[in-house]
Amino acid sequence: MWVYQKMLQYPARVRSTNPRLAKAVITQYGGPDGELAASLRYLTQRYTMPIPEAKAALTDIGTEELAHMEIVATLVYNLIRDASIADIKRAGLDGYYADHDKALYFVNAEGVPWVAAYIQSKGDPITDIHENMAAEQKARSTYEYLIQLSDDPDVTDTLRFLWQREIVHFQRFGEILNLLHDYYGRERVFHMKGWDPEKMPPVDR
Amino acid sequence: MNAQQKEMLLRIMELQFAATELNLYLDTHPDDMRALQEFRMRSQELMSAKMEYERVYGPLLNFGLGMTGRTWQWIQDPWPWEVNWRRS
Amino acid sequence: MRRQLPGSQKPFRLFRDSERELAHEQARRRLRRPAQLYEDMQVDDKLVSSPDLTGNQSAAPAIDLSDRTRPTNDCCRVNPDDLLEHGVPHESYPDAGFIDNQGKEVSCHEQGGQGEPDWPFGGGEAEASQVAAQSTPDTPSSLIFGELATAYVPWQMFGQTLSLRDALRTGTLFPELVRTVPLYQKPPGT
């Protein structure tokens, strides 16, 4: 089960109302490489992991991503909270406003709602961990683009924190990948239907 | 949220963050005794810092894991997204 | 035996060698796997060499996939000589083929009964032997062709940690993982 801690992981700050920036930042809430996708991806992949290290890392990183989702939500909420209708129109957020007012919803920067097709759960642990390493890099790139777009130094500060976390998570997933390779004994020349590992002498022993 | 409460909460955030980092590290390095030692130390500091905070400002954790006083403080504002962390 | 890539340059290393040795030792003990396996991982390290970060290291030699000297049988990715090193005799290893549905061993050449795969860029026995000539015991041909199509991230070793406040502000407790957001130069006039 999960419990809630009544605090943010990072003291996220917003300098002033800025719906234009909110429109971009919201992609890390409900976009393809956002925190919701990251969290759900890891939490749903953990069931088919063969080694304890992988189950633990996916659970813990998936949980941390939920905390990041809350940080991004805090940024977006505070960026649009005090925006006037005129501000919202000027920022091009009127379409969003028509559907959601100033409520938080899982969309990308262009307003496309979140879909499960953003993530994958393939059942092959090596494949899944590669997916996660790629996901961390995609999120890192997104944060870099958001930092370029940001004209609020306080928001940039929080985006930088989240950017650094992607690097740490990538390192952990890389180590999990190494452990998986060891677990499989680096025997994976081919994995095919009808392939019987018992009949193949291991490569590295 | 007054300055003192923020200061205590920031201290908890710092400890929580260090514990999170060490936790992730230990997930892939479960035999690292130095990391484990540091994790245990941070974890203990974190628990006492939380207890100290909860005694004054109410529970940080829901579902019976936080410390509850004579009144139901869980519903008290501010919620995390409502705290203004800017100095000015 | 530590293998070297041909003409290998000094690779970018996240951690000091001694720390890496320790990390490997630790993992080895835990997994009770033979040391040889980790020797191979050292080779992998070189394959992930990062291009020029500091200005005085050059990129690791790239494996040219368009190289015409790639042998036609590159689907057999295991060099039998490598296996000998691991104490696996040739005859016990069935040419890295498949076991078909009837339990019969099928070489990847025979798979589908089509004979030699039709490699569209020429290259034959002569060129393959040219490559084999480059491959000394220290540089197995499998490595030249990038046999190890696996990603390897260098292990992190526990060292110094940042202060609690610095850790939260930077976003990591570990100084070796701290990176700087690349600053993009805006085009002039914007």
GROMACS .gro file of C-alpha atoms in nm, chain B residues 4-57:
model
   54
  209GLN     CA    1   0.987   2.822   1.223
  210GLN     CA    2   0.753   2.558   1.086
  211LYS     CA    3   0.908   2.600   0.741
  212GLU     CA    4   1.255   2.563   0.884
  213MET     CA    5   1.163   2.240   1.059
  214LEU     CA    6   0.993   2.109   0.748
  215LEU     CA    7   1.292   2.196   0.531
  216ARG     CA    8   1.517   2.002   0.768
  217ILE     CA    9   1.283   1.704   0.731
  218MET     CA   10   1.291   1.743   0.352
  219GLU     CA   11   1.670   1.736   0.357
  220LEU     CA   12   1.683   1.425   0.572
  221GLN     CA   13   1.407   1.262   0.370
  222PHE     CA   14   1.598   1.333   0.051
  223ALA     CA   15   1.925   1.188   0.182
  224ALA     CA   16   1.739   0.879   0.301
  225THR     CA   17   1.569   0.845  -0.039
  226GLU     CA   18   1.901   0.867  -0.222
  227LEU     CA   19   2.065   0.613   0.006
  228ASN     CA   20   1.762   0.386  -0.028
  229LEU     CA   21   1.788   0.386  -0.407
  230TYR     CA   22   2.163   0.331  -0.385
  231LEU     CA   23   2.116   0.038  -0.149
  232ASP     CA   24   1.861  -0.118  -0.384
  233THR     CA   25   2.144  -0.183  -0.629
  234HIS     CA   26   2.424  -0.211  -0.370
  235PRO     CA   27   2.263  -0.408  -0.087
  236ASP     CA   28   2.600  -0.520   0.052
  237ASP     CA   29   2.745  -0.173   0.089
  238MET     CA   30   2.796  -0.147   0.464
  239ARG     CA   31   2.903   0.217   0.459
  240ALA     CA   32   2.589   0.319   0.273
  241LEU     CA   33   2.378   0.107   0.506
  242GLN     CA   34   2.536   0.271   0.807
  243GLU     CA   35   2.470   0.617   0.668
  244PHE     CA   36   2.113   0.517   0.578
  245ARG     CA   37   2.047   0.397   0.933
  246MET     CA   38   2.186   0.719   1.074
  247ARG     CA   39   1.980   0.942   0.842
  248SER     CA   40   1.671   0.732   0.897
  249GLN     CA   41   1.700   0.774   1.272
  250GLU     CA   42   1.756   1.149   1.244
  251LEU     CA   43   1.460   1.168   1.010
  252MET     CA   44   1.231   0.987   1.249
  253SER     CA   45   1.319   1.207   1.541
  254ALA     CA   46   1.288   1.524   1.331
  255LYS     CA   47   0.942   1.412   1.219
  256MET     CA   48   0.834   1.333   1.572
  257GLU     CA   49   0.948   1.673   1.686
  258TYR     CA   50   0.755   1.840   1.402
  259GLU     CA   51   0.440   1.636   1.449
  260ARG     CA   52   0.431   1.713   1.820
  261VAL     CA   53   0.387   2.081   1.732
  262TYR     CA   54   0.220   2.094   1.390
   0.00000   0.00000   0.00000
